[in-house]
Coordinates of C-alpha atoms in Angstrom, one line a residue:
M1 CA 0.0 0.0 0.0
S2 CA 1.4 3.4 -1.0
Q3 CA 1.9 6.3 1.3
H4 CA -0.9 8.2 -0.6
N5 CA -3.4 5.3 0.0
T6 CA -2.4 5.1 3.7
T7 CA -3.0 8.8 4.2
I8 CA -6.3 8.7 2.5
E9 CA -7.4 5.7 4.6
R10 CA -6.4 7.4 7.8
F11 CA -8.2 10.6 6.9
T12 CA -11.3 8.6 6.0
I13 CA -11.4 6.8 9.3
A14 CA -10.5 9.8 11.5
G15 CA -12.9 12.1 9.6
G16 CA -15.7 9.5 9.7
L17 CA -15.3 9.0 13.5
L18 CA -15.2 12.8 14.1
L19 CA -18.3 13.5 11.9
L20 CA -20.2 10.7 13.5
A21 CA -19.3 11.9 17.0
G22 CA -20.2 15.5 16.0
A23 CA -23.6 14.5 14.6
A24 CA -24.3 12.2 17.6
V25 CA -23.6 14.9 20.3
R26 CA -25.5 17.5 18.3
I27 CA -28.8 16.3 19.8
T28 CA -27.4 17.0 23.3
G29 CA -27.2 20.7 22.4
W30 CA -23.4 20.9 23.0
E31 CA -22.4 24.2 21.4
Y32 CA -19.2 22.9 19.8
S33 CA -20.7 19.9 18.1
Q34 CA -20.9 21.6 14.7
Y35 CA -17.1 22.3 14.9
L36 CA -16.4 18.6 15.7
Y37 CA -18.7 17.6 12.8
S38 CA -17.2 20.1 10.4
L39 CA -13.6 19.0 11.2
G40 CA -14.6 15.4 10.6
T41 CA -16.4 16.3 7.4
L42 CA -13.4 18.3 6.0
M43 CA -11.1 15.4 6.7
F44 CA -13.5 12.8 5.3
S45 CA -14.3 14.9 2.2
A46 CA -10.7 15.7 1.5
A47 CA -9.9 12.0 1.5
Q48 CA -12.9 11.3 -0.8
F49 CA -11.8 14.0 -3.2
A50 CA -8.2 12.8 -3.2
D51 CA -9.1 9.2 -3.9
R52 CA -9.2 8.3 -7.5
Y53 CA -10.5 5.4 -9.7
D54 CA -8.2 5.0 -12.7
G55 CA -9.9 2.0 -14.2
H56 CA -12.2 1.9 -17.2
D57 CA -15.3 0.3 -15.7
L58 CA -18.3 2.7 -16.2
I59 CA -20.2 1.3 -13.1
M60 CA -17.2 2.0 -10.9
K61 CA -16.9 5.5 -12.3
R62 CA -20.6 6.2 -11.6
L63 CA -20.3 4.9 -8.1
R64 CA -17.2 7.0 -7.5
G65 CA -19.3 10.0 -8.6
Q66 CA -22.0 9.1 -6.1
Q67 CA -19.3 9.0 -3.4
V68 CA -18.2 12.5 -4.3
L69 CA -21.8 13.7 -4.3
G70 CA -22.3 12.2 -0.8
S71 CA -19.2 14.2 0.4
V72 CA -20.8 17.4 -1.1
F73 CA -23.9 16.7 0.9
L74 CA -21.8 16.2 4.1
L75 CA -20.2 19.6 3.5
L76 CA -23.7 21.2 3.0
T77 CA -24.8 19.6 6.3
A78 CA -21.9 21.4 8.0
V79 CA -23.0 24.7 6.5
L80 CA -26.6 24.2 7.6
M81 CA -25.4 23.4 11.2
F82 CA -23.8 26.8 11.3
M83 CA -26.8 28.6 9.9
E84 CA -29.2 27.6 12.8
P85 CA -28.1 30.6 14.9
L86 CA -29.0 32.9 12.0
H87 CA -32.6 31.7 12.0
A88 CA -33.9 34.2 14.6
G89 CA -32.3 37.1 12.8
F90 CA -34.4 36.5 9.7
Y91 CA -37.6 37.3 11.6
T92 CA -36.5 40.8 12.4
A93 CA -34.4 41.7 9.3
P94 CA -35.6 45.1 8.1
G95 CA -36.5 45.6 4.4
M96 CA -36.3 41.9 3.5
N97 CA -38.7 40.6 0.8
D98 CA -41.3 38.3 2.3
R99 CA -40.6 35.5 -0.2
L100 CA -36.8 35.6 0.6
R101 CA -37.6 35.7 4.3
S102 CA -39.8 32.6 4.0
F103 CA -37.1 30.8 2.0
L104 CA -34.3 31.7 4.5
L105 CA -36.5 30.7 7.4
A106 CA -37.2 27.3 5.8
V107 CA -33.5 26.6 5.1
T108 CA -32.3 27.6 8.5
R109 CA -35.0 26.1 10.7
R110 CA -33.9 23.8 13.5
N111 CA -32.6 20.4 12.4
S112 CA -32.9 21.0 8.7
W113 CA -29.3 19.6 8.5
I114 CA -30.7 16.1 9.3
I115 CA -32.2 15.9 5.7
T116 CA -28.8 16.6 4.0
L117 CA -27.0 14.3 6.4
S118 CA -29.5 11.5 5.6
I119 CA -29.0 12.0 1.8
A120 CA -25.2 11.9 2.3
A121 CA -25.4 8.8 4.3
L122 CA -27.5 7.0 1.7
F123 CA -25.1 8.0 -1.1
E124 CA -22.0 7.0 0.9
L125 CA -23.4 3.7 2.1
Y126 CA -24.8 2.6 -1.2
S127 CA -21.8 3.5 -3.2
S128 CA -19.3 1.9 -0.8
M129 CA -21.2 -1.4 -0.6
R130 CA -21.7 -1.5 -4.4
M131 CA -18.1 -0.6 -5.1
E132 CA -16.8 -3.4 -2.9
S133 CA -19.0 -6.0 -4.6
R134 CA -18.2 -4.7 -8.0
Q135 CA -14.5 -4.7 -7.4
K136 CA -14.7 -8.3 -6.2
K137 CA -16.5 -9.2 -9.5
L138 CA -13.9 -7.3 -11.6
D139 CA -11.1 -9.1 -9.7
S140 CA -12.6 -12.5 -10.2
D141 CA -13.2 -11.8 -13.9
G142 CA -9.5 -10.7 -14.3
N143 CA -10.4 -7.1 -15.1
F144 CA -8.2 -5.0 -12.9

């Protein structure tokens, strides 16, 4: 295993543990949970973006794209976690269009980050499981 792959694997594991811990303690109301989650997401996403698939299998390329899309949703979740404190400010913002105010209130309402986290989890889980089984099939067929 090369140094590059070892670094990616370590960032993936450490980032995954941190983002899981940050999301889990978020329900307790701990004020620094979004920082813990964000650090984990940055590490996990950096590893996802740095990892490459150099083969020619179209299914593996599609699944790799789904993994990257899952990382984008993880990053969006971190942004939404930081937007929650802004929610109250949109009620009293002077001169704001009512439609814009409604949109911003909907986006920043409490726990809206759970939706994007769920989407990210589905993308990451599905693509990782399918990639593993597809790689086994490719290896058994002799297509590296």
